[in-house]
Coordinates of C-alpha atoms in Angstrom, one line a residue:
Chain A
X1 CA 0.0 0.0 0.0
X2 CA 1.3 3.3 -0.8
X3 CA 0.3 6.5 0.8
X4 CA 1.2 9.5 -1.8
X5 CA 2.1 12.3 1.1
X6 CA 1.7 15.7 -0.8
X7 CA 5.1 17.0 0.2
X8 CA 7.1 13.5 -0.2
X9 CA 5.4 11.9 -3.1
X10 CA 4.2 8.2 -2.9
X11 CA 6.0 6.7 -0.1
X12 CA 5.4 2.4 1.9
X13 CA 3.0 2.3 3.8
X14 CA 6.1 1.6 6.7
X15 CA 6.6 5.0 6.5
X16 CA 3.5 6.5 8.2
X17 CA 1.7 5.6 11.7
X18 CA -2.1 4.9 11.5
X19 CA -3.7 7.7 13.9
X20 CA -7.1 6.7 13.7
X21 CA -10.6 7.7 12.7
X22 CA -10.4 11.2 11.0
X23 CA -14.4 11.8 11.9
X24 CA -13.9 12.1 15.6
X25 CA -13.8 15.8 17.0
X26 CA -12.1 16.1 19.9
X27 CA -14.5 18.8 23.0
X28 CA -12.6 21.6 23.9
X29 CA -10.5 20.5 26.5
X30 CA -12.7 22.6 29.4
X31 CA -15.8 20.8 28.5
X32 CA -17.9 19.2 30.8
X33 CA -20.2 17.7 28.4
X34 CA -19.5 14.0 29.4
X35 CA -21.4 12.4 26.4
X36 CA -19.7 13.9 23.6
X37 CA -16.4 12.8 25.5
X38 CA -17.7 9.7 25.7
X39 CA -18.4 9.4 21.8
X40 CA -14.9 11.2 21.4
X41 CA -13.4 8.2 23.0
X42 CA -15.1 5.5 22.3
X43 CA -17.8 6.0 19.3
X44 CA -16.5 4.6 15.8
X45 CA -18.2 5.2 12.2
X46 CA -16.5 2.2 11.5
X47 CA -17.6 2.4 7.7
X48 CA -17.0 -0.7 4.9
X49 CA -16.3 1.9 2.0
X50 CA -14.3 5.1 2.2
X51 CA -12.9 6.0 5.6
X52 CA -11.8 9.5 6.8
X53 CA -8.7 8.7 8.8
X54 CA -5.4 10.4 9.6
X55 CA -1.7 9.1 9.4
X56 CA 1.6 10.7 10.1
X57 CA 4.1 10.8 7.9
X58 CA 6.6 9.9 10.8
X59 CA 9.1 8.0 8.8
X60 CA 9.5 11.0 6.5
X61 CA 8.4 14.6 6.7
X62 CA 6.1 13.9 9.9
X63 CA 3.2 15.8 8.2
X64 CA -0.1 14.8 10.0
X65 CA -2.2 13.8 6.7
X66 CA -6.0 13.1 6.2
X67 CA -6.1 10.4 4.1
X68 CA -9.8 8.9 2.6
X69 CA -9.2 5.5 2.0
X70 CA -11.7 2.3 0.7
X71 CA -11.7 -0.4 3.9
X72 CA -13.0 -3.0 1.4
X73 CA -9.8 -2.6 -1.4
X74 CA -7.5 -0.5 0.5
X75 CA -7.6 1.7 -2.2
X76 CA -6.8 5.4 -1.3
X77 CA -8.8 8.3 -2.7
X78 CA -7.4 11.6 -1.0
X79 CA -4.7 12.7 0.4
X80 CA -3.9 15.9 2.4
X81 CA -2.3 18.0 5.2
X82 CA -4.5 17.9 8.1
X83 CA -3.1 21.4 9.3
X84 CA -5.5 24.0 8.5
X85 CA -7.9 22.1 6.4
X86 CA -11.4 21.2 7.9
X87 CA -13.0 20.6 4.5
X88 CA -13.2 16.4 3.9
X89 CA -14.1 16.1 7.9
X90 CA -16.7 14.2 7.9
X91 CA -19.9 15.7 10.0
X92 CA -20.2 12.3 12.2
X93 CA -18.3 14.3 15.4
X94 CA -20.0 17.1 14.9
X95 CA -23.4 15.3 14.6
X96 CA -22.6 13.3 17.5
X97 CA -21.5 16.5 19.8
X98 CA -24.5 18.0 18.6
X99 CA -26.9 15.4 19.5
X100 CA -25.5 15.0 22.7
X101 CA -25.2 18.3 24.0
X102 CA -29.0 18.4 22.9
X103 CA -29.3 15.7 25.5
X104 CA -27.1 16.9 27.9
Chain B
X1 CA -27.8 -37.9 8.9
X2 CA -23.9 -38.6 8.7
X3 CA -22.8 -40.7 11.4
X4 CA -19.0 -41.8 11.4
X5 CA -17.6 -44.8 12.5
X6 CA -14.5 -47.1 11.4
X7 CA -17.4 -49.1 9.7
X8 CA -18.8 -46.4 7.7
X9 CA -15.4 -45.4 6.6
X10 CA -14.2 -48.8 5.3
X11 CA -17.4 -49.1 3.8
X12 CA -18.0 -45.8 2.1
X13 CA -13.7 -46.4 0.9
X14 CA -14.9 -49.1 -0.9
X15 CA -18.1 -48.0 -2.3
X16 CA -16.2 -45.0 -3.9
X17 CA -17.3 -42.6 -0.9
X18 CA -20.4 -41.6 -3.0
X19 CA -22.6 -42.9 -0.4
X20 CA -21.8 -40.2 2.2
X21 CA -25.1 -38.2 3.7
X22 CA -25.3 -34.2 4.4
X23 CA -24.1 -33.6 7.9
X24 CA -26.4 -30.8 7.6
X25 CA -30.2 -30.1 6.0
X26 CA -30.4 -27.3 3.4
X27 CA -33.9 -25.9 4.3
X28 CA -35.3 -22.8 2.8
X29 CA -36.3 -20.0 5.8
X30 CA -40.2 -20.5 7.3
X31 CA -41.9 -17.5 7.6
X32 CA -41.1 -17.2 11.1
X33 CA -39.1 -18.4 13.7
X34 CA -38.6 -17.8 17.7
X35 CA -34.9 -16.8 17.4
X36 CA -32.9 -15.2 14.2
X37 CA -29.0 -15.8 14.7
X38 CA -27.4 -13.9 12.0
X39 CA -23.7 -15.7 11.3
X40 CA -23.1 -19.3 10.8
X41 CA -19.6 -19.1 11.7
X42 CA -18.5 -20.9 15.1
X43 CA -19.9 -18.4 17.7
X44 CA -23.6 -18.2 15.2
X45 CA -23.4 -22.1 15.5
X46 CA -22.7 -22.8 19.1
X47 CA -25.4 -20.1 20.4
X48 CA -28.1 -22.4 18.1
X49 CA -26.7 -25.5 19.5
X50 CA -27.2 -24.2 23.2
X51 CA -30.0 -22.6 22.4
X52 CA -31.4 -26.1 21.6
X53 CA -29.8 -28.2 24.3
X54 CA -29.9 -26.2 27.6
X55 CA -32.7 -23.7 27.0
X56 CA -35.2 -26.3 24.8
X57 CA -35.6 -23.7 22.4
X58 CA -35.1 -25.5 18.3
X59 CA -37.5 -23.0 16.6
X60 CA -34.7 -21.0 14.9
X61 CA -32.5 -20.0 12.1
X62 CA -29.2 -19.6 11.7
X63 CA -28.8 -17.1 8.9
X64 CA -25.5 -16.9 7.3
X65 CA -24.6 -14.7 3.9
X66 CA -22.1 -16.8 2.5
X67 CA -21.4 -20.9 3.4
X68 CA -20.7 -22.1 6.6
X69 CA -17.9 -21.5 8.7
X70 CA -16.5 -19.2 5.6
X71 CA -15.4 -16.1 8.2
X72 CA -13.3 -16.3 11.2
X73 CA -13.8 -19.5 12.4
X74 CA -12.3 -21.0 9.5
X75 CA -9.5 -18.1 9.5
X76 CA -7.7 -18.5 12.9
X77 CA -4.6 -19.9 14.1
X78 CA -6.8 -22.4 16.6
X79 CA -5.2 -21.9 19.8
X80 CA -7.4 -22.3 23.0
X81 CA -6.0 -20.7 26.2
X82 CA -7.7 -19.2 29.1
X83 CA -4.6 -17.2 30.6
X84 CA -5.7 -13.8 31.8
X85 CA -5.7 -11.4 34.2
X86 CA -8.3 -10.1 34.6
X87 CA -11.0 -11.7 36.8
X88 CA -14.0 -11.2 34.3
X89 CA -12.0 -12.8 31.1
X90 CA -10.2 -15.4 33.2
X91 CA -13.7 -16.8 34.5
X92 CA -15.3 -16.9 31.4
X93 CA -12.3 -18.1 29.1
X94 CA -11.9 -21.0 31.8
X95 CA -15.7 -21.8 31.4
X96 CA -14.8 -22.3 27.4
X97 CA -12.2 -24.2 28.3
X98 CA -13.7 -26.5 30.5
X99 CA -16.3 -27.0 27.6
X100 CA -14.0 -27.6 25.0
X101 CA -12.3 -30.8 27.0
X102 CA -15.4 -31.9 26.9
X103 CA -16.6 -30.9 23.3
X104 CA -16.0 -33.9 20.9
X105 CA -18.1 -36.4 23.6
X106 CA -20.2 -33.7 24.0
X107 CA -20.9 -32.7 19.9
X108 CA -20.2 -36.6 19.1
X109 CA -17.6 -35.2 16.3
X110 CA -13.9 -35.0 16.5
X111 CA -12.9 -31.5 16.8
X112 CA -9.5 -32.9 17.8
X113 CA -9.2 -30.6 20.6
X114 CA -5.1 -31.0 21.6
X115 CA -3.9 -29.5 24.9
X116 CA -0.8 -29.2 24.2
X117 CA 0.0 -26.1 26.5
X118 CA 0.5 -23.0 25.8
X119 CA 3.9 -21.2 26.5
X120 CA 4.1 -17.5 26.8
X121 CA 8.3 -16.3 26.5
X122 CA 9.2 -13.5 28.5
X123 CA 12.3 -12.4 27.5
X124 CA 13.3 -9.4 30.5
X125 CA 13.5 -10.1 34.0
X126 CA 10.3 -7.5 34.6
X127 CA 8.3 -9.3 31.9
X128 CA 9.0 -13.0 33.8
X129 CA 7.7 -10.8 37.0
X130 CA 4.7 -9.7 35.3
X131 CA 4.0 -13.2 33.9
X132 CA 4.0 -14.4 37.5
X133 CA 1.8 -11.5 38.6
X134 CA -0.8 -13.3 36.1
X135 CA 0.2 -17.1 36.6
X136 CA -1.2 -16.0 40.5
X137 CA -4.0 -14.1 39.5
X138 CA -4.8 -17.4 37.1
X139 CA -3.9 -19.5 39.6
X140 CA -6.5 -17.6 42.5
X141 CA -9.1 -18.5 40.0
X142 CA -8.7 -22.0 39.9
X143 CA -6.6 -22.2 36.5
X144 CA -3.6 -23.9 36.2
X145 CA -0.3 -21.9 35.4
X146 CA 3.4 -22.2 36.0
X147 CA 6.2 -20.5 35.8
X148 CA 9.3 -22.1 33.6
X149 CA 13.0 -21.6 33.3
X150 CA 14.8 -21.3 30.8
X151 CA 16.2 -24.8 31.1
X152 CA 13.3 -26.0 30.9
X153 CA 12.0 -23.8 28.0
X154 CA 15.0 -25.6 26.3
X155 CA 13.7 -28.8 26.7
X156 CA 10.6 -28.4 26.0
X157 CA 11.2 -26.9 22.7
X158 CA 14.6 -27.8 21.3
X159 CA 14.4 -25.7 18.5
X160 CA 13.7 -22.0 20.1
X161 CA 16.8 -19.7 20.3
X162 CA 17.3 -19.5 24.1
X163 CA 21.0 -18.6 23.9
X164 CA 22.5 -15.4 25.4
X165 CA 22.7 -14.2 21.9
X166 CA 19.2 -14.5 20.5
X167 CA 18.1 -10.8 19.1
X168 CA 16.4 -11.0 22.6
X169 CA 17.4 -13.4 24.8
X170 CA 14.3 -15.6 26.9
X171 CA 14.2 -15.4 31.0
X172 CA 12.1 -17.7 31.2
X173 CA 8.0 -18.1 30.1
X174 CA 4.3 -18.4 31.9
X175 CA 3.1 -22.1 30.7
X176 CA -0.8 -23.2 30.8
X177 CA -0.7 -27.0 30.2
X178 CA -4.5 -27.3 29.7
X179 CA -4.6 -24.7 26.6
X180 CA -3.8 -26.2 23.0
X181 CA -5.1 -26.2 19.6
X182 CA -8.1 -27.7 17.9
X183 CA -9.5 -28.3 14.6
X184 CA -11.4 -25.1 13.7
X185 CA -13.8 -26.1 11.0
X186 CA -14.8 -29.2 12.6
X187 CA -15.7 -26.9 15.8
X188 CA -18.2 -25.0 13.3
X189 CA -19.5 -28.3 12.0
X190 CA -20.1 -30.5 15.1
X191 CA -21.8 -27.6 16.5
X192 CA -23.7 -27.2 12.6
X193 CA -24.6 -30.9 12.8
X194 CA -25.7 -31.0 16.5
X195 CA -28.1 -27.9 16.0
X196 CA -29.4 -29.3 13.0
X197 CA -30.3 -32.4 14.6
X198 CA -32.0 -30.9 17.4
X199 CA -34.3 -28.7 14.6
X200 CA -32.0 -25.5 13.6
X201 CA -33.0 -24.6 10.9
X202 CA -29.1 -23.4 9.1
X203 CA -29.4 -20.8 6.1
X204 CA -27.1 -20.6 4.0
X205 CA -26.3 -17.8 1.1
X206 CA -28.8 -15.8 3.1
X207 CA -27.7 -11.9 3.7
X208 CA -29.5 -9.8 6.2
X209 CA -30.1 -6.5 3.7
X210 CA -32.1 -4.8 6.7
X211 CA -34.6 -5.0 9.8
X212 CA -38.3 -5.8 10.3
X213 CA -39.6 -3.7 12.7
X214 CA -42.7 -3.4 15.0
X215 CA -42.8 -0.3 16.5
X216 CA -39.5 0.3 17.9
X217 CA -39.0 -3.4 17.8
X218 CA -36.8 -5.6 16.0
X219 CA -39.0 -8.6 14.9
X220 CA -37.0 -9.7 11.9
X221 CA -34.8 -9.4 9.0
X222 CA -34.8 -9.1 5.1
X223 CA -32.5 -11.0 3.5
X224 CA -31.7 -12.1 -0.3
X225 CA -34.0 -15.1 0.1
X226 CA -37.3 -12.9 1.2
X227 CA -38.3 -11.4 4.9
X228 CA -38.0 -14.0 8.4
X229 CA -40.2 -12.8 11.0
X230 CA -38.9 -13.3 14.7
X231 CA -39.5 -13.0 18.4
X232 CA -35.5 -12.6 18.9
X233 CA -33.2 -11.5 16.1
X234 CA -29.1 -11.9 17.7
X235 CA -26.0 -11.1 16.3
X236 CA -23.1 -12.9 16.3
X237 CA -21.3 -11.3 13.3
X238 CA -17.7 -10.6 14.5
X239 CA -15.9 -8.3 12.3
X240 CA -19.1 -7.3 10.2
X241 CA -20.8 -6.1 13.2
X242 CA -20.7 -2.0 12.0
X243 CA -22.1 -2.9 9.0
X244 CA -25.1 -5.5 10.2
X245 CA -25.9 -2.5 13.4
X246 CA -26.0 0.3 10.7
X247 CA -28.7 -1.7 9.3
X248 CA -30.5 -1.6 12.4
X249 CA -30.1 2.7 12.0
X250 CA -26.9 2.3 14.8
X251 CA -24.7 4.8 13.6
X252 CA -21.5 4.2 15.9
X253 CA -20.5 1.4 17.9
X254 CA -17.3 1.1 20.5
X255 CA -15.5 -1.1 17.6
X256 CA -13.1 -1.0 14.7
X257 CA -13.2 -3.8 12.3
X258 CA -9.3 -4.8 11.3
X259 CA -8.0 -7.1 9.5
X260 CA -5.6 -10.0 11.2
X261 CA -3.9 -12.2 8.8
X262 CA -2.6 -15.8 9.1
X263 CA 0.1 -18.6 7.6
X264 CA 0.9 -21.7 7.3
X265 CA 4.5 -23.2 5.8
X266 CA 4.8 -26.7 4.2
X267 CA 4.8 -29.8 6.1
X268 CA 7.6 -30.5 7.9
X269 CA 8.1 -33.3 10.5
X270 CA 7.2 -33.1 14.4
X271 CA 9.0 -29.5 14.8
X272 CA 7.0 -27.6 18.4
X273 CA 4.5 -29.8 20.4
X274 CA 2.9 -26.9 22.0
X275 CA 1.6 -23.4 21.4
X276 CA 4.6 -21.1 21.7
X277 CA 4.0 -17.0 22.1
X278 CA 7.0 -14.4 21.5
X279 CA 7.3 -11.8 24.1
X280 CA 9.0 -9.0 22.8
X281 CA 6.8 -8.7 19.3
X282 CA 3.5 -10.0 18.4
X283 CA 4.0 -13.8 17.1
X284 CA 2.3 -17.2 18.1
X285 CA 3.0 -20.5 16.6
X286 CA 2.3 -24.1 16.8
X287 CA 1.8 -27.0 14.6
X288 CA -0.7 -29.1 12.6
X289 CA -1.7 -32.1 12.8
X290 CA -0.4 -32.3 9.0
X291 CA 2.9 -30.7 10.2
X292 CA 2.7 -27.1 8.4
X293 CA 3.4 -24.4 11.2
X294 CA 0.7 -22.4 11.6
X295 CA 1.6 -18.9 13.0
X296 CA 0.4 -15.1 13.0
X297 CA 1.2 -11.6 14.7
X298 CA -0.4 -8.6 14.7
X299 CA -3.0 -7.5 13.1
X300 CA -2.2 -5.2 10.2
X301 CA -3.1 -1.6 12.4
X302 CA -5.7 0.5 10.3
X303 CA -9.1 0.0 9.5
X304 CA -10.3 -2.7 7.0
X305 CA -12.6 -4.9 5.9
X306 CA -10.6 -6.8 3.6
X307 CA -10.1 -10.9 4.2
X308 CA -6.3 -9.8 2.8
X309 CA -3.5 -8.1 4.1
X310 CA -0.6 -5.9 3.6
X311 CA 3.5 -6.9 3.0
X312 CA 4.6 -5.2 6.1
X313 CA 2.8 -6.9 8.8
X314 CA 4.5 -10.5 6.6
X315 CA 7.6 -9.2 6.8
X316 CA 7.7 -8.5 10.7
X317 CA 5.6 -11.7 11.5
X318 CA 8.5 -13.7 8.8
X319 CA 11.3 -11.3 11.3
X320 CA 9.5 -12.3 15.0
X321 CA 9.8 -16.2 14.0
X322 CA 13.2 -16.2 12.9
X323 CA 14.0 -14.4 15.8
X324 CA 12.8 -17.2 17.8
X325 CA 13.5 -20.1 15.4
X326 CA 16.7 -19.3 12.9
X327 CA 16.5 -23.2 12.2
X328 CA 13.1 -22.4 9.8
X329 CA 14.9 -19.8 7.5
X330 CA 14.6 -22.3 4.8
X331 CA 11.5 -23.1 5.6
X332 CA 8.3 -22.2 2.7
X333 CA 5.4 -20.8 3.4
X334 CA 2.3 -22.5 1.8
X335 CA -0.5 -20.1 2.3
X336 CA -1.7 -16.5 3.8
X337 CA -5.0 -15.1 4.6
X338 CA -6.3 -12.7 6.5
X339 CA -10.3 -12.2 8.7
X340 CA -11.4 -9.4 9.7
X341 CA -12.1 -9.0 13.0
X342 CA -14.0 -6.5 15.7
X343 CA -11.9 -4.8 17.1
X344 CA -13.7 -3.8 20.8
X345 CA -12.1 -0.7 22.6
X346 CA -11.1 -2.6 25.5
X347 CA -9.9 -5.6 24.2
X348 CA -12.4 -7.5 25.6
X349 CA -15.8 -8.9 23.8
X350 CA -19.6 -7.4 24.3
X351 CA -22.2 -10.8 24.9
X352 CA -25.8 -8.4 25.7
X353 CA -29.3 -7.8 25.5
X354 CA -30.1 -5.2 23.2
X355 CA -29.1 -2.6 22.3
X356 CA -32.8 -2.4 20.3
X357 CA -35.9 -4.2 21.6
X358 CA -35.6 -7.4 20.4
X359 CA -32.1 -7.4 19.6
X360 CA -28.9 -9.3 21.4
X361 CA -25.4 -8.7 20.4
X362 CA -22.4 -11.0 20.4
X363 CA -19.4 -8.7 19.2
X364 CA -15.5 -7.1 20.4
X365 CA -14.3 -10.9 20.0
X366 CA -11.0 -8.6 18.6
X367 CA -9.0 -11.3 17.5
X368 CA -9.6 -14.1 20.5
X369 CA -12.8 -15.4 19.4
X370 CA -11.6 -18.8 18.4
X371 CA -10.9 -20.3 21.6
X372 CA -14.4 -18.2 23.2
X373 CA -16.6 -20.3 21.2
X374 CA -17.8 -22.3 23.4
X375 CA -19.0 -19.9 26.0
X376 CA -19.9 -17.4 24.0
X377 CA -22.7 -19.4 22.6
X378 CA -23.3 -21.0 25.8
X379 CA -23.5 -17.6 26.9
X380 CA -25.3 -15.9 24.3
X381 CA -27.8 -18.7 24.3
X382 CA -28.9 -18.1 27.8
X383 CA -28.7 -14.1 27.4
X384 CA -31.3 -14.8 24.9
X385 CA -33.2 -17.6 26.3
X386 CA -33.4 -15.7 29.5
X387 CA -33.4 -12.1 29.0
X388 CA -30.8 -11.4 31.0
X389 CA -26.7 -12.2 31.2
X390 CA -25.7 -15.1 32.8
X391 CA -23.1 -13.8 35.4
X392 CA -20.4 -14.8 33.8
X393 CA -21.3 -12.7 30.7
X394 CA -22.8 -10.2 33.1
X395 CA -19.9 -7.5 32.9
X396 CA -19.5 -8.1 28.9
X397 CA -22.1 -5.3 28.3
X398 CA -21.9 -2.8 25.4
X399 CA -22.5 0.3 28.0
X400 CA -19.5 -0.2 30.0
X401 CA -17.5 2.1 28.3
X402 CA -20.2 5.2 28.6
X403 CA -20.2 3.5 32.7
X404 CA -16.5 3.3 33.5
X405 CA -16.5 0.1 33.4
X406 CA -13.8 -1.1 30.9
X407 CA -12.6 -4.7 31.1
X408 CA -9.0 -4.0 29.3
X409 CA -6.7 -6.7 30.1
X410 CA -3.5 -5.3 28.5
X411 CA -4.5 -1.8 29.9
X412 CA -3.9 -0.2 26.4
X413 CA -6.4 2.4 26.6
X414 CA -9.7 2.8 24.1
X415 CA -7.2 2.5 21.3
X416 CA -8.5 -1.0 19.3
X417 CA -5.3 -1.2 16.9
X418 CA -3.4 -2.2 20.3
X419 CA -5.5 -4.8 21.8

């Protein structure tokens, strides 16, 4: 599998560290609002199809990169910095907060 | 019915062996049914079987989208073990065990259940510390454990690097005699042919595309062979269990579905009589019946539902056994595959009521599921027989993460690539 990072080019997968589900949104740090920490932690899309996830290009340039990728081919459909870019995040964590700060 | 015997086999031999009968009936779904089980692999099967034998309850289906026994349990490296730490997982691992030394007399069908032991290495003074830690903790629950040297590591298995110059030298190891291997697809069709017997019903090529409802109740399932009305619709998917609850309109569930893949080299003769684990890495090996090694590591790290894997995880499972054994650099492998399994965010499985009305759930198995078989059907049959966990299922809900109440054995955190 290999993982085209836009500053290196396409580099092995060896290179980067798996970070996780891209969808989750992290509360700001002071919030109280125990649900959506609770879907922060432990709440996955888990999606057979194109997943929003981010990787680290820690073997090379150690860019944090969103990467949307097919869990049924591995085939990879996007790739970009995570810095500065909140297009491509996928509502879920939003949704989620939302919902539960509706309930909370 | 099939019925084996040295008989039946000289005289099917001779006959050409086109006399042999299904070990299983093909029926097409009834309209309705008491209990749905969606997944015919070993855990699907062995729910059905209890369901019929200790509960009394034969008016069900197993539904099951491809053939039987096609998923994990025919993916695994078959080791059985029940050495934890924690008390939740060491009780109800021990329960399977105690099941599966009595499984072939129990099922009438071989599944060649071997305990061989199972040796953990611990290769730093702390690690042999911590392995005692859990040999006592085992050991206060009734299960048996020891502690070996390395001496005795040596003679146990002749092969394995123990010298002072091995890329990390073994201390010593935590043994459980009792665990061992068994024959995975005959575990998934003793149990097929002992529900069937007592009236299971066992779909096959039958995919749930969606739920029947009634009200907010579950009370059945469409599938590619028309609609199957029932009082109790369980799950006992494993690494499909996102996709299956999404069609129940659950959005998010504490799991990650990876994939975990497996080997097996060419025969060679009597090489390792037990199940042997690295300590330093993520490998585990033992051998057939057939003499091919059968070994894995890790699972690959990210997300996927593929039944393949990548090169990387190869190359440091090929690394972690020559690290171990040097003698098998020569060695071919035969075949590789890979099964996707449910990753649960405390490494430890979910066997509940719910989460809808009419709905039970059998998931997290991560990539342990194999030797749980047993007792999470046993299990799962009287969670859904009864309404209500047995109490050694009891803490393997699917709200103790949002409760605090993680059962996470290797204390990685909620991070399922780890587990």
């Amino acid at each position: 599998m290999l993982i085209t990072c836009p500053y290196c080019g396409p580099r092995d997968v060896i290179e980067f560290t798996y970070q996780g589900d891209g969808n989750r949104e992290r509360p700001d740090s002071a919030s109280q609002n125990f649900e959506a920490w609770n879907a922060y932690v432990y709440d996955r899309l888990n999606p057979a199809g194109d997943h929003n996830e981010i990787w680290q290009h820690s073997g090379g340039c150690r860019a944090h990169l969103r990467v949307v990728r097919n869990t049924l081919t591995h085939e990879i459909s996007s790739v970009a910095f995570v810095r500065g870019d909140h297009q491509g995040r996928g509502d879920h964590g939003s949704a989620a907060r939302r919902k539960a700060e509706d309930k909370a | 019915m099939a019925e084996y015997s040295a008989f039946s086999l000289l005289a099917n031999a001779l006959k050409g062996n086109k006399d042999w009968k299904p070990a299983w009936r093909k029926p097409d779904p009834k309209a309705s049914y008491d209990v749905i089980i969606i997944g015919g692999g070993g855990h699907g099967l062995a729910t059905a079987y209890y369901l019929a034998k200790e509960h009394g309850i034969t008016n069900v289906a197993v539904v099951e989208k491809g053939w039987l026994g096609s998923g994990n349990v025919g993916r695994n490296t078959t080791a059985v073990r029940s050495n934890y730490l924690l008390p939740a997982n060491t009780r109800f691992y021990e329960h399977s065990m105690k099941l599966w030394e009595n499984l072939s007399h129990e099922l009438n069908y071989n599944v060649m259940f071997s305990q061989r032991g199972c040796l953990n290495l611990a290769h730093t003074p702390a690690q042999f510390d911590d392995y005692a830690r859990r040999g006592n903790a085992m050991r206060h629950l009734g299960v048996d454990a020891e502690l070996m040297t390395k001496a005795e590591i040596k003679r146990l298995i002749p092969a394995l690097d123990v010298s002072d110059s091995a890329r990390f030298p073994v201390v010593g190891g935590l043994m459980q005699r009792r665990a061992g291997t068994a024959r995975h697809d005959a575990v998934a069709w003793g149990y097929a042919r002992g529900a069937d017997r007592r009236g299971v019903d066992i779909i096959e090529n039958c995919e749930v595309t969606g739920f029947l409802r009634d009200g907010d109740r579950i009370s059945g399932v469409t599938t590619s062979r028309g609609d199957i009305r029932a009082r109790k619709v369980a799950m006992a998917v494993a690494g499909s269990t996102g996709r299956v609850m999404q069609l129940a309109g659950i959005e998010t569930m504490p799991i990650e579905s990876h994939v975990l893949q497996a080997f097996v080299t060419e025969s060679l003769k009597p090489f390792i009589d037990t199940v042997v684990t690295f300590g330093m890495g993520h490998f585990y090996m033992s051998q057939s019946d057939k003499g091919g090694l059968i070994y894995g590591g890790d699972i690959d790290g990210y997300n996927s539902y593929a039944q393949r894997g990548n090169l990387p995880v190869v190359d440091e499972v090929m690394s972690e056994m020559l690290a171990l054994f040097p003698g098998l650099a020569r060695v071919r492998m035969l075949r590789s595959w890979g099964g996707v399994c449910d990753m649960s965010m405390d490494g430890s499985p979910i066997i509940t009521t719910g989460p809808l009305p009419g709905m039970y759930l059998n998931c997290g198995w991560c990539y342990g599921g194999f030797k749980a078989t047993p007792a999470s059907g046993w299990c799962f049959a009287w969670t859904i027989a009864k309404d209500q966990p047995h109490d050694l299922n009891a803490p393997f809900t699917l709200d103790r993460f949002h409760r605090g109440l993680v059962i996470d054995d290797k204390g990685q955190g909620a991070n399922p690539r780890l587990h």
